[in-house]
XYZ file of C-alpha atoms in Angstrom:
301
model
C -41.235 -15.304 -7.583
C -38.900 -13.608 -10.374
C -37.334 -15.198 -13.923
C -33.968 -14.930 -12.551
C -35.082 -16.721 -9.540
C -35.525 -19.813 -12.136
C -32.355 -19.502 -14.066
C -30.472 -19.083 -11.386
C -31.213 -22.962 -9.705
C -31.235 -24.398 -13.191
C -28.175 -23.567 -13.980
C -27.266 -24.084 -10.647
C -28.016 -27.450 -10.850
C -27.036 -28.453 -14.665
C -23.358 -27.222 -13.680
C -23.269 -28.848 -10.229
C -21.834 -25.656 -8.193
C -23.120 -22.124 -7.617
C -19.600 -20.741 -8.796
C -19.579 -22.815 -12.313
C -23.453 -21.963 -12.371
C -22.089 -17.954 -11.876
C -19.147 -17.658 -14.357
C -21.622 -20.044 -16.794
C -24.068 -16.706 -16.059
C -21.321 -14.144 -16.230
C -22.361 -13.036 -12.737
C -20.755 -12.637 -9.416
C -20.970 -15.917 -6.853
C -22.621 -13.592 -3.569
C -24.845 -12.777 -6.052
C -26.180 -15.680 -7.499
C -26.179 -17.648 -4.057
C -28.008 -14.832 -2.946
C -30.679 -15.269 -6.067
C -31.105 -18.753 -4.776
C -31.891 -18.071 -1.263
C -34.860 -15.653 -2.189
C -36.318 -18.205 -4.155
C -35.785 -21.079 -0.931
C -37.750 -18.099 1.453
C -40.406 -17.875 -1.046
C -40.671 -21.647 -2.076
C -40.662 -22.089 2.380
C -38.068 -25.871 1.955
C -34.527 -25.989 0.555
C -33.575 -26.461 -2.843
C -29.806 -27.053 -2.386
C -27.757 -28.808 -0.201
C -23.922 -29.243 -0.604
C -22.258 -32.237 -0.867
C -18.709 -33.089 -1.371
C -18.267 -33.387 -5.508
C -20.690 -30.210 -5.405
C -24.195 -28.133 -5.026
C -26.670 -31.348 -6.067
C -30.302 -30.181 -5.664
C -32.216 -31.339 -2.936
C -35.507 -33.806 -3.523
C -37.939 -30.653 -2.927
C -35.336 -28.950 -5.518
C -35.647 -31.442 -7.895
C -39.723 -31.793 -8.198
C -39.601 -27.633 -8.272
C -36.854 -27.922 -11.204
C -38.586 -30.096 -12.611
C -41.851 -27.729 -12.730
C -39.929 -24.313 -12.970
C -37.825 -25.806 -16.393
C -40.871 -25.339 -18.704
C -41.735 -22.783 -17.337
C -38.615 -21.158 -18.478
C -39.341 -22.847 -22.042
C -42.543 -21.899 -22.200
C -41.457 -17.890 -21.519
C -38.173 -18.527 -24.252
C -41.403 -20.237 -26.238
C -43.465 -17.169 -26.211
C -41.543 -14.750 -26.594
C -40.682 -16.011 -29.304
C -43.669 -17.328 -30.922
C -44.713 -13.332 -30.446
C -41.263 -12.074 -32.062
C -41.528 -14.158 -34.441
C -44.998 -13.108 -35.029
C -44.754 -9.951 -35.818
C -42.636 -10.381 -38.562
C -39.351 -11.092 -36.630
C -37.195 -13.596 -37.846
C -35.733 -14.235 -33.938
C -35.495 -16.884 -31.519
C -34.467 -19.918 -31.438
C -35.651 -23.758 -32.189
C -34.180 -27.371 -30.491
C -34.759 -30.286 -32.596
C -33.873 -34.143 -31.867
C -32.921 -35.632 -35.518
C -31.811 -39.036 -36.384
C -29.033 -39.376 -38.966
C -32.094 -40.529 -41.491
C -33.726 -37.650 -40.666
C -30.011 -35.883 -41.324
C -29.417 -37.014 -44.854
C -32.872 -38.089 -46.205
C -34.702 -35.107 -44.570
C -32.375 -32.065 -42.940
C -30.229 -31.695 -45.563
C -32.460 -30.515 -48.221
C -34.568 -28.484 -44.713
C -31.715 -26.112 -44.705
C -31.606 -24.302 -47.190
C -35.645 -22.875 -47.344
C -35.590 -22.030 -43.461
C -32.939 -20.059 -43.403
C -34.387 -18.138 -46.131
C -36.842 -17.130 -44.130
C -35.347 -16.952 -40.527
C -31.545 -16.421 -41.809
C -30.703 -15.737 -37.755
C -33.070 -18.138 -36.081
C -30.322 -20.231 -33.635
C -30.478 -23.940 -34.678
C -30.266 -26.530 -32.517
C -30.259 -30.384 -33.672
C -29.177 -33.311 -31.038
C -27.985 -36.022 -33.640
C -29.955 -39.072 -31.253
C -33.283 -41.457 -31.070
C -36.353 -40.836 -29.315
C -35.456 -42.266 -25.876
C -32.896 -39.877 -24.756
C -34.749 -36.193 -25.652
C -38.211 -37.924 -23.990
C -38.141 -35.978 -21.092
C -36.945 -32.725 -22.691
C -39.795 -33.000 -25.634
C -42.077 -33.077 -22.552
C -40.881 -30.738 -20.504
C -40.311 -28.160 -24.035
C -36.458 -27.718 -23.618
C -36.777 -29.501 -27.890
C -39.060 -28.183 -30.140
C -39.552 -32.237 -31.478
C -38.108 -35.162 -32.894
C -37.526 -36.518 -36.570
C -36.351 -40.150 -36.548
C -37.001 -43.670 -35.896
C -40.404 -44.715 -34.209
C -40.056 -45.925 -30.568
C -41.491 -48.847 -28.982
C -44.782 -48.759 -27.952
C -45.491 -44.922 -29.140
C -44.690 -42.180 -27.319
C -46.117 -40.644 -23.960
C -49.005 -39.303 -23.429
C -49.081 -35.824 -23.774
C -46.474 -36.721 -27.040
C -47.791 -36.260 -30.862
C -47.045 -39.216 -33.330
C -46.772 -38.771 -37.447
C -45.482 -40.991 -39.360
C -43.480 -39.701 -41.905
C -42.721 -43.104 -44.196
C -42.118 -46.605 -43.515
C -38.327 -47.897 -43.913
C -36.150 -50.531 -44.048
C -32.507 -51.691 -43.819
C -29.313 -52.886 -45.431
C -26.375 -54.265 -44.973
C -22.907 -52.739 -45.353
C -19.102 -53.062 -44.928
C -16.545 -52.055 -45.951
C -15.270 -51.637 -49.745
C -13.447 -55.138 -50.281
C -15.375 -56.794 -47.603
C -14.131 -60.897 -47.917
C -18.525 -61.397 -47.904
C -19.083 -58.619 -50.133
C -20.536 -61.661 -52.397
C -23.009 -63.062 -49.970
C -26.339 -62.838 -50.313
C -27.948 -63.937 -47.557
C -28.136 -63.223 -43.445
C -27.501 -66.857 -43.106
C -24.424 -66.087 -44.821
C -23.402 -62.986 -42.308
C -24.034 -65.192 -38.344
C -20.528 -65.452 -38.091
C -18.992 -62.004 -38.771
C -18.908 -59.781 -36.356
C -21.868 -56.271 -35.759
C -22.115 -52.258 -34.517
C -25.054 -51.521 -34.209
C -27.625 -48.284 -33.598
C -30.395 -48.697 -30.991
C -34.004 -46.981 -30.876
C -34.076 -48.611 -27.116
C -31.860 -49.262 -24.636
C -31.724 -53.387 -25.626
C -29.466 -53.317 -28.690
C -28.732 -57.028 -28.807
C -32.679 -57.459 -28.399
C -32.987 -55.112 -31.367
C -30.626 -57.391 -33.282
C -30.936 -60.455 -32.072
C -35.689 -60.271 -33.193
C -33.563 -59.346 -36.534
C -32.360 -63.117 -37.769
C -34.968 -64.381 -35.245
C -37.760 -63.724 -37.456
C -35.716 -65.612 -40.626
C -34.953 -68.640 -38.234
C -30.847 -67.930 -37.732
C -28.888 -67.034 -34.838
C -27.972 -63.964 -33.492
C -24.131 -63.654 -34.657
C -22.338 -61.051 -32.402
C -22.865 -58.063 -31.634
C -18.811 -55.993 -30.876
C -20.598 -52.443 -30.380
C -22.753 -50.598 -29.640
C -23.164 -47.063 -31.622
C -24.670 -44.184 -30.140
C -24.018 -42.039 -33.153
C -23.907 -42.488 -36.907
C -19.873 -41.310 -36.778
C -19.509 -44.257 -34.633
C -20.384 -47.511 -37.395
C -19.250 -45.249 -40.018
C -15.365 -45.112 -38.189
C -16.293 -49.152 -37.160
C -17.841 -50.318 -40.433
C -15.066 -48.703 -42.323
C -12.111 -49.674 -41.149
C -13.109 -53.021 -39.713
C -14.423 -56.503 -40.878
C -17.897 -55.873 -38.577
C -20.931 -55.307 -40.895
C -24.187 -53.014 -39.912
C -27.611 -52.874 -40.332
C -28.334 -49.130 -41.945
C -31.887 -47.580 -43.395
C -31.795 -47.869 -46.874
C -31.261 -44.176 -47.580
C -27.417 -44.320 -46.193
C -26.988 -45.888 -49.108
C -27.032 -42.519 -50.991
C -25.157 -40.994 -48.482
C -21.591 -39.385 -49.514
C -19.990 -39.563 -46.092
C -19.209 -43.629 -47.233
C -19.653 -43.390 -50.678
C -16.022 -45.395 -51.651
C -15.541 -46.476 -48.128
C -18.597 -48.818 -47.349
C -20.860 -50.629 -49.648
C -23.800 -52.903 -49.577
C -24.206 -56.548 -48.793
C -27.430 -56.872 -50.807
C -28.864 -59.669 -48.717
C -32.242 -61.531 -50.804
C -34.366 -60.960 -46.615
C -36.345 -58.016 -46.440
C -35.067 -56.302 -43.209
C -37.328 -53.811 -41.720
C -37.003 -51.095 -39.973
C -38.541 -48.610 -37.843
C -40.883 -45.917 -39.516
C -39.598 -42.725 -39.549
C -41.477 -39.851 -37.383
C -42.452 -36.916 -36.062
C -43.136 -36.489 -32.351
C -44.051 -32.756 -30.469
C -45.349 -32.348 -27.902
C -49.748 -32.796 -27.989
C -51.214 -29.127 -26.282
C -48.906 -26.606 -26.936
C -48.736 -25.293 -30.668
C -44.833 -24.897 -31.576
C -43.087 -21.498 -32.588
C -43.600 -19.979 -36.156
C -39.824 -21.320 -37.123
C -40.595 -24.207 -35.338
C -43.084 -25.733 -37.117
C -41.625 -24.049 -40.564
C -38.465 -26.464 -39.953
C -40.802 -29.202 -39.206
C -42.966 -28.591 -42.461
C -39.810 -28.261 -44.855
C -38.526 -31.775 -43.268
C -41.941 -33.318 -43.868
C -42.160 -32.503 -47.793
C -38.692 -34.647 -48.820
C -40.657 -37.425 -46.815
C -43.628 -37.932 -49.022
C -40.852 -39.243 -51.853
C -39.787 -42.433 -49.256
C -43.552 -42.817 -48.941
C -44.367 -42.649 -52.407
C -41.744 -45.794 -52.977
C -43.489 -47.862 -51.055
């Protein structure tokens, strides 16, 4: 079994057809088909099956691909680590970073990171923990920095709290409710929210329930910061967002705070990565550069 066998199988699984995978890899379709057949002969079971919608992994193929993904990622990381320890500044770092971590941590980390590793390619995913848990476990994502997940991470992942956090209520500039001073005055408004679980309405309702209030109407569940910024800036919807957004140039002049009297807690901002396998020097350096500004928020407790 050779590395290109694993690469070829995973490309087909990702692209959904041999033809698309061949174009992605820059190789001839017959050569790709031959590579998969060689792998199937060695494994002893079919790994792919043709369906009307494309080429899919068989049940055994799914199991094999799961292990193959981890193996390919580890080989990529091993190559990067050896090269970086020898003085090379090549390689790739893949990180999932929440909106808050973007504006409060990543913005200060990029310049020093690229001074130390000018040729390392960064792939930054904006998101929250549930969407990348499987990729963290497989090694496809080096680390996550963002809101702490309910119940903590999977057993083979390590969590480090960077700082506790609070939320503020935001509205468009000139909103009729901008002078409100309590959540009770906002229960009839329409809201847009993000979520750190698959249960956005339950998360949202719990904030109001804590203060003995009924849950307002949740109109939009946003999967990115751009969605809630657009919705709040262009409509009468409100949102609850981490306090760090008040310092963001992305909302200045268009979105302002409704200064309610209630203190609204937010999930802590955490770092999550694999427990047993150390990151590459470049990934470790980016983590360090993002943890430095986090210390300022801890001093504000």
